[in-house]
């Protein structure tokens, strides 16, 4: 499904740097979002070279395809352009969040929202949500999930490293709990935007 | 068929598929090891109609400066137009690139071969294993077939003994003395297709993959550890469904390992 639409929505989602403190009860780093910061799209999307990027593009595209109601827009093409401003770990999860917010900002009809969460398992088996780049490198396994907003079902998953079945279920449960924070953030951010204009 | 999805739904309601398989049944798997004499290791795997051949060639290379005691394993998956009409000639398409990345991730995550074992002389000489996987017939479930072919081919690889001559600083290869690679784990991939957001079927054929609303691939090794959980989008899955997939993957891992051991034993007896 190659869908192109004049992208009238650009969203920048930042995942905070290592120094910002984590809020109580939630082990995700601070995140902020700026919507509609570009008035014109950037021109043709030149996809990144490299097999690893192609693989990530496929993951993000398939996740978007699963939620976007494509049947309502026949013979159209939606292009999602993701530009990495800075990478401080959990990049793929951040890309997924940005893609979702951009689609919402553009007014594309979707059957659910989705969010990305990354979990890292270190050598002692401790679970770390939303790891920094340094924590990712030292971790034994890094798992990235995309969850939907309706029933927190698993939409996309990609993993690196070795882990057991029980650890997978543990990470999935933690990711589902964390996704609630992210969906609440989406709601608040959109409320703020539309209450002003 | 005029309405392929309706046709499939009628079968799925009775818990079976048009080719007579159950929902959790794999197609007949056959493996042929060591058929390519010009390669250092080779294997041909057939999963029903899906055919993948893997050839491994070993060459010399200088290790990189940031990892002087490590060799290289370079996998490459080729999906030529000969295997299916959906592929065209030219540079590798997206499917081939994604599959190559998947195989590279499986090798990296499962630590099937320790790269340190491929080093001959730290900082100067190391082996590089070029693993070329070519699909000869694409009928779905390419990831399972590729992982199996790679594992079988690596088990077949024999590397000659290499000594570095002190005076000339050149490598001397003793072709008469060959040894097998040290394969540490046996990762086996099990792929599922999701239908209508609810039903999970194992080992999808090409047509089933086309009609499915999502796919999932689980790579497990014999210790029950997961090397890779690859779910590229598609309909959502609950934790309970994932658990069923894991148990199926465990049984599949045992079946595949048994098959491979039988084939290798029969080869060594000859």
Short mmCIF file of C-alpha atoms in Angstrom, two decimals:
data_model
loop_
_atom_site.label_atom_id
_atom_site.label_comp_id
_atom_site.label_asym_id
_atom_site.label_seq_id
_atom_site.Cartn_x
_atom_site.Cartn_y
_atom_site.Cartn_z
CA UNK A 1 0.00 0.00 0.00
CA UNK A 2 1.78 3.10 -1.20
CA UNK A 3 -0.40 5.99 -0.04
CA UNK A 4 0.59 9.63 -0.69
CA UNK A 5 -1.10 12.67 0.79
CA UNK A 6 0.20 16.19 1.03
CA UNK A 7 1.52 15.87 4.56
CA UNK A 8 -0.01 18.81 6.38
CA UNK A 9 1.09 17.52 9.70
CA UNK A 10 4.57 17.25 11.02
CA UNK A 11 5.18 16.17 14.55
CA UNK A 12 8.37 16.16 16.54
CA UNK A 13 8.50 13.86 19.52
CA UNK A 14 11.49 14.01 21.78
CA UNK A 15 12.57 11.38 24.19
CA UNK A 16 14.47 13.17 26.93
CA UNK A 17 18.20 13.01 27.47
CA UNK A 18 19.89 10.94 30.14
CA UNK A 19 19.98 13.72 32.70
CA UNK A 20 16.24 14.32 33.06
CA UNK A 21 14.71 12.63 36.09
CA UNK A 22 12.08 9.94 35.70
CA UNK A 23 8.62 10.76 37.12
CA UNK A 24 7.43 8.79 40.16
CA UNK A 25 5.57 5.56 39.39
CA UNK A 26 6.48 5.67 35.69
CA UNK A 27 9.86 4.58 34.48
CA UNK A 28 9.62 6.24 31.08
CA UNK A 29 11.82 9.23 30.42
CA UNK A 30 10.32 12.65 29.95
CA UNK A 31 8.83 13.19 26.50
CA UNK A 32 7.58 16.30 24.74
CA UNK A 33 5.83 16.88 21.49
CA UNK A 34 5.51 19.73 19.03
CA UNK A 35 2.86 19.60 16.37
CA UNK A 36 2.51 21.23 12.98
CA UNK A 37 5.90 22.89 13.09
CA UNK A 38 6.39 22.74 9.34
CA UNK A 39 3.87 24.42 7.08
CA UNK A 40 5.00 22.63 3.94
CA UNK A 41 6.15 19.06 3.59
CA UNK A 42 9.80 18.42 3.00
CA UNK A 43 9.42 17.28 -0.58
CA UNK A 44 9.90 13.72 -1.77
CA UNK A 45 10.76 11.23 0.91
CA UNK A 46 14.20 9.91 0.14
CA UNK A 47 14.34 6.64 1.99
CA UNK A 48 17.48 5.91 3.90
CA UNK A 49 20.05 3.53 2.47
CA UNK A 50 21.02 0.41 4.30
CA UNK A 51 19.37 -2.89 5.01
CA UNK A 52 18.83 -2.15 8.71
CA UNK A 53 16.87 1.02 7.94
CA UNK A 54 14.79 -0.82 5.32
CA UNK A 55 13.87 -3.34 7.97
CA UNK A 56 12.80 -0.61 10.40
CA UNK A 57 10.82 1.14 7.68
CA UNK A 58 8.98 -2.09 6.97
CA UNK A 59 8.11 -2.46 10.68
CA UNK A 60 6.76 1.09 10.98
CA UNK A 61 4.89 0.86 7.69
CA UNK A 62 3.19 -2.41 8.55
CA UNK A 63 2.16 -1.06 11.97
CA UNK A 64 0.62 2.02 10.35
CA UNK A 65 -1.09 -0.11 7.71
CA UNK A 66 -2.73 -2.23 10.39
CA UNK A 67 -4.43 0.76 12.05
CA UNK A 68 -5.09 3.18 9.19
CA UNK A 69 -8.48 2.70 7.56
CA UNK A 70 -7.15 2.60 4.02
CA UNK A 71 -10.46 1.53 2.53
CA UNK A 72 -11.85 5.04 3.16
CA UNK A 73 -9.23 6.58 0.87
CA UNK A 74 -8.94 4.55 -2.31
CA UNK A 75 -6.33 5.54 -4.88
CA UNK A 76 -4.50 7.71 -2.35
CA UNK A 77 -1.02 7.48 -0.95
CA UNK A 78 0.05 8.48 2.58
CA UNK A 79 3.75 9.20 3.04
CA UNK A 80 5.13 9.31 6.55
CA UNK A 81 8.55 10.93 6.73
CA UNK A 82 10.54 10.38 9.90
CA UNK A 83 13.68 12.46 10.42
CA UNK A 84 15.90 11.54 13.35
CA UNK A 85 16.88 14.74 15.15
CA UNK A 86 18.81 13.05 17.93
CA UNK A 87 19.13 9.47 19.06
CA UNK A 88 19.41 8.88 22.80
CA UNK A 89 18.16 5.27 22.82
CA UNK A 90 14.72 3.71 22.17
CA UNK A 91 14.79 5.13 18.64
CA UNK A 92 12.25 2.81 17.05
CA UNK A 93 9.71 3.39 19.82
CA UNK A 94 10.13 7.14 19.40
CA UNK A 95 9.63 6.79 15.63
CA UNK A 96 6.41 4.87 16.19
CA UNK A 97 5.08 7.52 18.58
CA UNK A 98 5.95 10.29 16.15
CA UNK A 99 4.31 8.44 13.27
CA UNK A 100 1.10 7.95 15.25
CA UNK A 101 0.88 11.60 16.32
CA UNK A 102 1.59 12.74 12.78
CA UNK A 103 -1.21 10.58 11.42
CA UNK A 104 -3.58 11.98 14.08
CA UNK A 105 -2.49 15.53 13.29
CA UNK A 106 -3.12 14.92 9.60
CA UNK A 107 -6.62 13.68 10.33
CA UNK A 108 -6.12 10.23 8.83
CA UNK A 109 -8.95 7.93 9.97
CA UNK A 110 -7.56 5.14 12.15
CA UNK A 111 -9.16 2.25 13.97
CA UNK A 112 -6.92 2.73 17.00
CA UNK A 113 -3.90 4.70 18.15
CA UNK A 114 -0.60 2.94 18.68
CA UNK A 115 2.50 3.63 20.70
CA UNK A 116 5.99 2.23 20.87
CA UNK A 117 7.69 1.04 24.06
CA UNK A 118 11.20 -0.35 24.47
CA UNK A 119 12.28 -2.74 27.24
CA UNK A 120 15.80 -3.76 28.04
CA UNK A 121 16.85 -6.80 30.06
CA UNK A 122 20.24 -6.52 31.68
CA UNK A 123 22.50 -9.43 32.60
CA UNK A 124 20.85 -9.84 36.04
CA UNK A 125 17.41 -10.12 34.49
CA UNK A 126 16.22 -6.69 35.63
CA UNK A 127 13.69 -4.96 33.45
CA UNK A 128 14.41 -1.42 32.27
CA UNK A 129 11.73 0.52 30.45
CA UNK A 130 12.72 3.11 27.85
CA UNK A 131 16.49 2.52 28.04
CA UNK A 132 19.09 5.10 27.10
CA UNK A 133 21.63 4.34 24.37
CA UNK A 134 24.23 3.30 26.96
CA UNK A 135 21.78 1.02 28.76
CA UNK A 136 20.78 -0.55 25.44
CA UNK A 137 24.36 -1.36 24.60
CA UNK A 138 25.02 -3.03 27.94
CA UNK A 139 21.72 -4.90 28.00
CA UNK A 140 21.46 -8.62 27.35
CA UNK A 141 18.25 -8.16 25.36
CA UNK A 142 16.33 -5.19 23.97
CA UNK A 143 12.65 -5.64 23.06
CA UNK A 144 10.58 -3.03 21.21
CA UNK A 145 6.80 -3.36 21.11
CA UNK A 146 4.03 -1.41 19.40
CA UNK A 147 0.73 -1.63 21.29
CA UNK A 148 -2.69 -0.47 20.25
CA UNK A 149 -4.87 1.81 22.35
CA UNK A 150 -8.08 -0.22 22.37
CA UNK A 151 -7.02 -3.43 24.11
CA UNK A 152 -3.23 -3.00 24.40
CA UNK A 153 -2.77 -5.84 21.92
CA UNK A 154 0.66 -6.43 20.45
CA UNK A 155 0.81 -4.88 16.98
CA UNK A 156 4.52 -5.06 16.25
CA UNK A 157 7.49 -6.54 18.00
CA UNK A 158 11.17 -6.67 17.23
CA UNK A 159 13.80 -8.00 19.57
CA UNK A 160 17.54 -8.19 19.93
CA UNK A 161 19.40 -10.68 22.12
CA UNK A 162 18.44 -13.83 24.00
CA UNK A 163 15.65 -14.04 26.56
CA UNK A 164 13.21 -16.60 27.92
CA UNK A 165 9.49 -16.95 27.39
CA UNK A 166 8.68 -15.81 30.94
CA UNK A 167 10.81 -12.68 30.51
CA UNK A 168 8.93 -11.90 27.31
CA UNK A 169 5.58 -12.00 29.11
CA UNK A 170 7.01 -9.84 31.87
CA UNK A 171 8.26 -7.23 29.40
CA UNK A 172 4.97 -7.28 27.53
CA UNK A 173 3.02 -6.67 30.75
CA UNK A 174 5.33 -3.79 31.71
CA UNK A 175 5.04 -2.33 28.21
CA UNK A 176 1.25 -2.53 28.37
CA UNK A 177 1.26 -0.62 31.67
CA UNK A 178 3.64 2.01 30.28
CA UNK A 179 1.55 2.43 27.13
CA UNK A 180 -1.25 3.83 29.29
CA UNK A 181 1.01 6.77 30.19
CA UNK A 182 1.81 7.39 26.56
CA UNK A 183 -1.85 7.28 25.49
CA UNK A 184 -2.72 9.69 28.29
CA UNK A 185 0.02 11.98 27.02
CA UNK A 186 -1.42 11.80 23.48
CA UNK A 187 -4.85 12.78 24.81
CA UNK A 188 -3.54 15.66 26.91
CA UNK A 189 -1.33 16.96 24.11
CA UNK A 190 -4.22 16.96 21.65
CA UNK A 191 -6.55 18.57 24.16
CA UNK A 192 -4.03 21.34 24.70
CA UNK A 193 -3.66 21.91 21.00
CA UNK A 194 -7.35 22.08 20.20
CA UNK A 195 -8.35 24.07 23.29
CA UNK A 196 -6.24 27.03 22.13
CA UNK A 197 -7.30 27.15 18.46
CA UNK B 1 -10.82 -18.74 -7.00
CA UNK B 2 -13.19 -15.82 -7.34
CA UNK B 3 -13.48 -15.07 -3.63
CA UNK B 4 -10.25 -16.42 -2.11
CA UNK B 5 -10.92 -15.08 1.39
CA UNK B 6 -14.42 -16.60 1.60
CA UNK B 7 -13.03 -19.87 0.26
CA UNK B 8 -10.42 -19.91 3.01
CA UNK B 9 -12.92 -18.94 5.71
CA UNK B 10 -15.06 -21.96 4.88
CA UNK B 11 -12.08 -24.23 5.52
CA UNK B 12 -10.92 -22.40 8.62
CA UNK B 13 -14.38 -22.80 10.16
CA UNK B 14 -13.81 -26.57 10.06
CA UNK B 15 -10.33 -26.06 11.58
CA UNK B 16 -8.44 -27.21 8.50
CA UNK B 17 -6.89 -25.75 5.35
CA UNK B 18 -7.41 -26.35 1.59
CA UNK B 19 -4.27 -28.48 1.33
CA UNK B 20 -5.62 -30.81 4.02
CA UNK B 21 -3.40 -29.63 6.87
CA UNK B 22 -4.54 -28.82 10.39
CA UNK B 23 -4.08 -25.29 11.70
CA UNK B 24 -1.00 -26.28 13.67
CA UNK B 25 0.58 -28.63 11.14
CA UNK B 26 3.72 -27.96 9.14
CA UNK B 27 4.27 -28.99 5.53
CA UNK B 28 6.63 -31.89 4.80
CA UNK B 29 10.16 -30.70 5.50
CA UNK B 30 13.08 -32.24 3.62
CA UNK B 31 16.73 -31.30 3.88
CA UNK B 32 19.70 -32.25 1.74
CA UNK B 33 23.12 -31.40 3.18
CA UNK B 34 26.41 -31.08 1.36
CA UNK B 35 25.11 -31.20 -2.20
CA UNK B 36 27.26 -28.34 -3.54
CA UNK B 37 30.83 -29.61 -3.73
CA UNK B 38 32.32 -26.23 -4.69
CA UNK B 39 31.07 -24.58 -1.50
CA UNK B 40 32.60 -25.11 1.91
CA UNK B 41 29.17 -25.97 3.29
CA UNK B 42 25.75 -26.21 1.72
CA UNK B 43 22.19 -27.28 2.41
CA UNK B 44 18.95 -27.44 0.48
CA UNK B 45 15.71 -27.18 2.45
CA UNK B 46 12.21 -27.80 1.13
CA UNK B 47 9.18 -26.78 3.22
CA UNK B 48 6.36 -28.12 1.05
CA UNK B 49 6.97 -26.21 -2.17
CA UNK B 50 9.16 -23.47 -0.69
CA UNK B 51 12.76 -24.30 -1.61
CA UNK B 52 15.81 -22.48 -0.27
CA UNK B 53 19.42 -23.40 -0.91
CA UNK B 54 22.25 -22.08 1.25
CA UNK B 55 25.92 -22.09 0.29
CA UNK B 56 28.69 -21.04 2.65
CA UNK B 57 32.09 -19.93 1.36
CA UNK B 58 34.97 -19.16 3.68
CA UNK B 59 37.57 -16.57 2.76
CA UNK B 60 40.35 -14.68 4.49
CA UNK B 61 39.97 -11.14 5.74
CA UNK B 62 41.70 -8.74 8.08
CA UNK B 63 39.66 -8.21 11.23
CA UNK B 64 38.48 -4.67 11.90
CA UNK B 65 40.45 -2.48 14.29
CA UNK B 66 37.68 -2.24 16.89
CA UNK B 67 37.25 -6.03 17.02
CA UNK B 68 40.68 -7.52 16.21
CA UNK B 69 39.86 -11.01 17.50
CA UNK B 70 36.59 -11.47 15.67
CA UNK B 71 35.82 -12.92 12.27
CA UNK B 72 32.78 -12.13 10.15
CA UNK B 73 29.61 -13.91 9.09
CA UNK B 74 27.90 -12.19 6.18
CA UNK B 75 24.47 -13.55 5.24
CA UNK B 76 22.72 -12.57 2.03
CA UNK B 77 19.27 -13.65 0.95
CA UNK B 78 18.47 -13.53 -2.74
CA UNK B 79 14.90 -13.75 -3.99
CA UNK B 80 15.34 -14.00 -7.76
CA UNK B 81 12.49 -13.69 -10.27
CA UNK B 82 12.78 -17.43 -10.83
CA UNK B 83 11.17 -18.20 -7.48
CA UNK B 84 8.04 -16.11 -7.86
CA UNK B 85 6.43 -13.72 -10.30
CA UNK B 86 6.24 -11.00 -7.64
CA UNK B 87 9.99 -10.35 -7.84
CA UNK B 88 11.74 -8.47 -10.63
CA UNK B 89 15.34 -8.48 -11.81
CA UNK B 90 17.60 -5.73 -10.55
CA UNK B 91 18.77 -4.65 -7.10
CA UNK B 92 17.38 -6.60 -4.12
CA UNK B 93 13.81 -5.65 -3.34
CA UNK B 94 12.41 -4.86 0.07
CA UNK B 95 11.44 -8.45 0.86
CA UNK B 96 14.99 -9.70 0.19
CA UNK B 97 16.54 -6.93 2.25
CA UNK B 98 14.21 -7.50 5.19
CA UNK B 99 14.89 -11.26 5.09
CA UNK B 100 18.67 -10.65 4.93
CA UNK B 101 18.41 -8.37 7.96
CA UNK B 102 16.33 -10.98 9.77
CA UNK B 103 18.92 -13.71 9.15
CA UNK B 104 21.72 -11.36 10.24
CA UNK B 105 19.78 -10.62 13.45
CA UNK B 106 19.21 -14.33 14.13
CA UNK B 107 22.94 -15.06 13.74
CA UNK B 108 23.83 -12.14 15.99
CA UNK B 109 21.22 -12.79 18.69
CA UNK B 110 21.50 -16.56 18.92
CA UNK B 111 25.31 -16.55 18.95
CA UNK B 112 25.18 -19.66 16.76
CA UNK B 113 28.90 -19.22 16.08
CA UNK B 114 31.18 -17.18 18.29
CA UNK B 115 32.98 -14.76 16.04
CA UNK B 116 36.10 -15.29 18.15
CA UNK B 117 36.22 -18.88 16.84
CA UNK B 118 36.68 -17.51 13.34
CA UNK B 119 39.83 -15.60 14.22
CA UNK B 120 43.11 -17.11 13.04
CA UNK B 121 45.61 -14.50 14.16
CA UNK B 122 44.29 -11.53 16.17
CA UNK B 123 44.61 -8.28 14.29
CA UNK B 124 46.01 -9.94 11.17
CA UNK B 125 43.86 -12.73 9.79
CA UNK B 126 40.36 -14.05 10.31
CA UNK B 127 37.81 -16.10 8.46
CA UNK B 128 34.82 -14.48 6.84
CA UNK B 129 31.90 -16.79 6.10
CA UNK B 130 29.78 -15.62 3.20
CA UNK B 131 26.37 -17.32 3.55
CA UNK B 132 24.35 -17.00 0.38
CA UNK B 133 20.73 -18.10 0.59
CA UNK B 134 18.90 -18.36 -2.69
CA UNK B 135 15.21 -19.08 -2.91
CA UNK B 136 14.38 -21.43 -5.73
CA UNK B 137 10.63 -21.58 -5.17
CA UNK B 138 8.65 -19.10 -3.09
CA UNK B 139 5.51 -20.57 -1.59
CA UNK B 140 5.34 -18.74 1.71
CA UNK B 141 7.23 -19.09 4.99
CA UNK B 142 10.56 -18.01 3.59
CA UNK B 143 11.94 -17.07 7.02
CA UNK B 144 11.64 -20.59 8.44
CA UNK B 145 13.20 -22.17 5.37
CA UNK B 146 16.11 -19.70 5.33
CA UNK B 147 16.91 -20.16 9.03
CA UNK B 148 16.84 -23.94 8.67
CA UNK B 149 18.99 -23.88 5.53
CA UNK B 150 21.52 -21.60 7.18
CA UNK B 151 21.78 -23.80 10.27
CA UNK B 152 22.17 -26.98 8.21
CA UNK B 153 24.78 -25.41 5.91
CA UNK B 154 26.83 -24.08 8.84
CA UNK B 155 26.83 -27.57 10.37
CA UNK B 156 28.23 -28.84 7.08
CA UNK B 157 31.06 -26.29 6.84
CA UNK B 158 34.57 -27.67 7.16
CA UNK B 159 37.41 -25.18 7.52
CA UNK B 160 40.99 -26.18 6.76
CA UNK B 161 43.72 -25.63 9.29
CA UNK B 162 45.64 -22.38 8.82
CA UNK B 163 49.06 -21.61 10.24
CA UNK B 164 50.96 -18.36 9.88
CA UNK B 165 54.49 -18.95 8.73
CA UNK B 166 56.81 -17.00 11.08
CA UNK B 167 59.44 -16.15 8.46
CA UNK B 168 57.34 -15.15 5.48
CA UNK B 169 54.32 -13.92 7.53
CA UNK B 170 52.09 -15.65 4.99
CA UNK B 171 49.22 -17.95 5.78
CA UNK B 172 49.68 -21.62 5.00
CA UNK B 173 46.53 -23.59 4.41
CA UNK B 174 46.52 -27.32 5.07
CA UNK B 175 43.63 -28.63 2.97
CA UNK B 176 44.11 -32.17 4.22
CA UNK B 177 43.26 -31.26 7.81
CA UNK B 178 39.70 -29.93 8.00
CA UNK B 179 37.51 -29.38 11.03
CA UNK B 180 33.86 -28.61 11.54
CA UNK B 181 32.64 -25.32 12.99
CA UNK B 182 31.67 -25.10 16.62
CA UNK B 183 27.89 -24.60 16.43
CA UNK B 184 26.75 -23.53 19.86
CA UNK B 185 22.96 -23.44 19.58
CA UNK B 186 20.29 -24.61 17.16
CA UNK B 187 17.92 -21.73 16.52
CA UNK B 188 14.77 -22.77 14.67
CA UNK B 189 12.18 -20.36 13.29
CA UNK B 190 8.41 -20.96 13.44
CA UNK B 191 6.17 -18.65 11.46
CA UNK B 192 2.48 -17.98 11.99
CA UNK B 193 -0.10 -16.08 9.99
CA UNK B 194 -2.98 -14.21 11.64
CA UNK B 195 -6.38 -14.42 9.97
CA UNK B 196 -9.27 -12.03 10.66
CA UNK B 197 -7.51 -10.79 13.81
CA UNK B 198 -8.27 -14.03 15.68
CA UNK B 199 -7.11 -17.24 14.05
CA UNK B 200 -3.46 -18.30 14.06
CA UNK B 201 -2.18 -20.76 11.48
CA UNK B 202 1.27 -22.25 11.33
CA UNK B 203 3.54 -22.36 8.26
CA UNK B 204 1.49 -20.25 5.83
CA UNK B 205 1.71 -20.96 2.10
CA UNK B 206 2.18 -18.09 -0.36
CA UNK B 207 -1.56 -17.66 -0.86
CA UNK B 208 -2.27 -17.78 2.89
CA UNK B 209 0.36 -15.12 3.52
CA UNK B 210 -1.28 -12.91 0.94
CA UNK B 211 -4.72 -13.25 2.58
CA UNK B 212 -3.47 -12.99 6.15
CA UNK B 213 -3.90 -9.84 8.22
CA UNK B 214 -0.56 -10.27 9.97
CA UNK B 215 2.43 -12.56 10.44
CA UNK B 216 4.58 -13.56 13.39
CA UNK B 217 7.91 -15.40 13.48
CA UNK B 218 9.40 -16.88 16.64
CA UNK B 219 13.00 -18.11 16.69
CA UNK B 220 13.75 -20.44 19.56
CA UNK B 221 16.80 -22.44 20.55
CA UNK B 222 16.96 -25.74 22.41
CA UNK B 223 17.26 -24.12 25.86
CA UNK B 224 13.84 -22.52 25.47
CA UNK B 225 15.41 -19.11 24.90
CA UNK B 226 13.99 -16.83 22.27
CA UNK B 227 16.41 -15.33 19.79
CA UNK B 228 13.92 -13.27 17.89
CA UNK B 229 10.24 -12.34 18.04
CA UNK B 230 9.56 -10.78 14.67
CA UNK B 231 6.12 -9.32 14.24
CA UNK B 232 6.14 -6.68 11.51
CA UNK B 233 2.82 -4.96 12.15
CA UNK B 234 -0.48 -6.56 11.26
CA UNK B 235 -3.41 -7.31 13.55
CA UNK B 236 -2.91 -7.26 17.29
CA UNK B 237 -2.24 -10.31 19.46
CA UNK B 238 -2.97 -10.83 23.13
CA UNK B 239 -0.43 -12.25 25.57
CA UNK B 240 -2.33 -15.56 25.75
CA UNK B 241 -2.14 -16.09 21.97
CA UNK B 242 1.57 -15.37 22.13
CA UNK B 243 1.91 -18.08 24.74
CA UNK B 244 0.29 -20.64 22.37
CA UNK B 245 2.75 -19.62 19.67
CA UNK B 246 5.67 -20.17 22.04
CA UNK B 247 4.60 -23.71 22.89
CA UNK B 248 4.18 -24.53 19.20
CA UNK B 249 7.63 -23.10 18.52
CA UNK B 250 9.16 -25.33 21.21
CA UNK B 251 7.73 -28.51 19.64
CA UNK B 252 8.80 -27.38 16.18
CA UNK B 253 12.34 -26.77 17.41
CA UNK B 254 12.56 -30.36 18.66
CA UNK B 255 11.19 -31.78 15.38
CA UNK B 256 13.64 -29.81 13.25
CA UNK B 257 16.60 -30.67 15.46
CA UNK B 258 15.74 -34.36 15.27
CA UNK B 259 15.46 -34.23 11.48
CA UNK B 260 18.78 -32.45 11.11
CA UNK B 261 20.60 -34.83 13.46
CA UNK B 262 19.27 -37.82 11.50
CA UNK B 263 20.46 -36.38 8.20
CA UNK B 264 23.91 -35.51 9.56
CA UNK B 265 24.26 -38.96 11.14
CA UNK B 266 23.35 -40.68 7.87
CA UNK B 267 25.88 -38.49 6.04
CA UNK B 268 28.67 -39.31 8.47
CA UNK B 269 27.98 -43.02 8.19
CA UNK B 270 28.66 -42.99 4.44
#
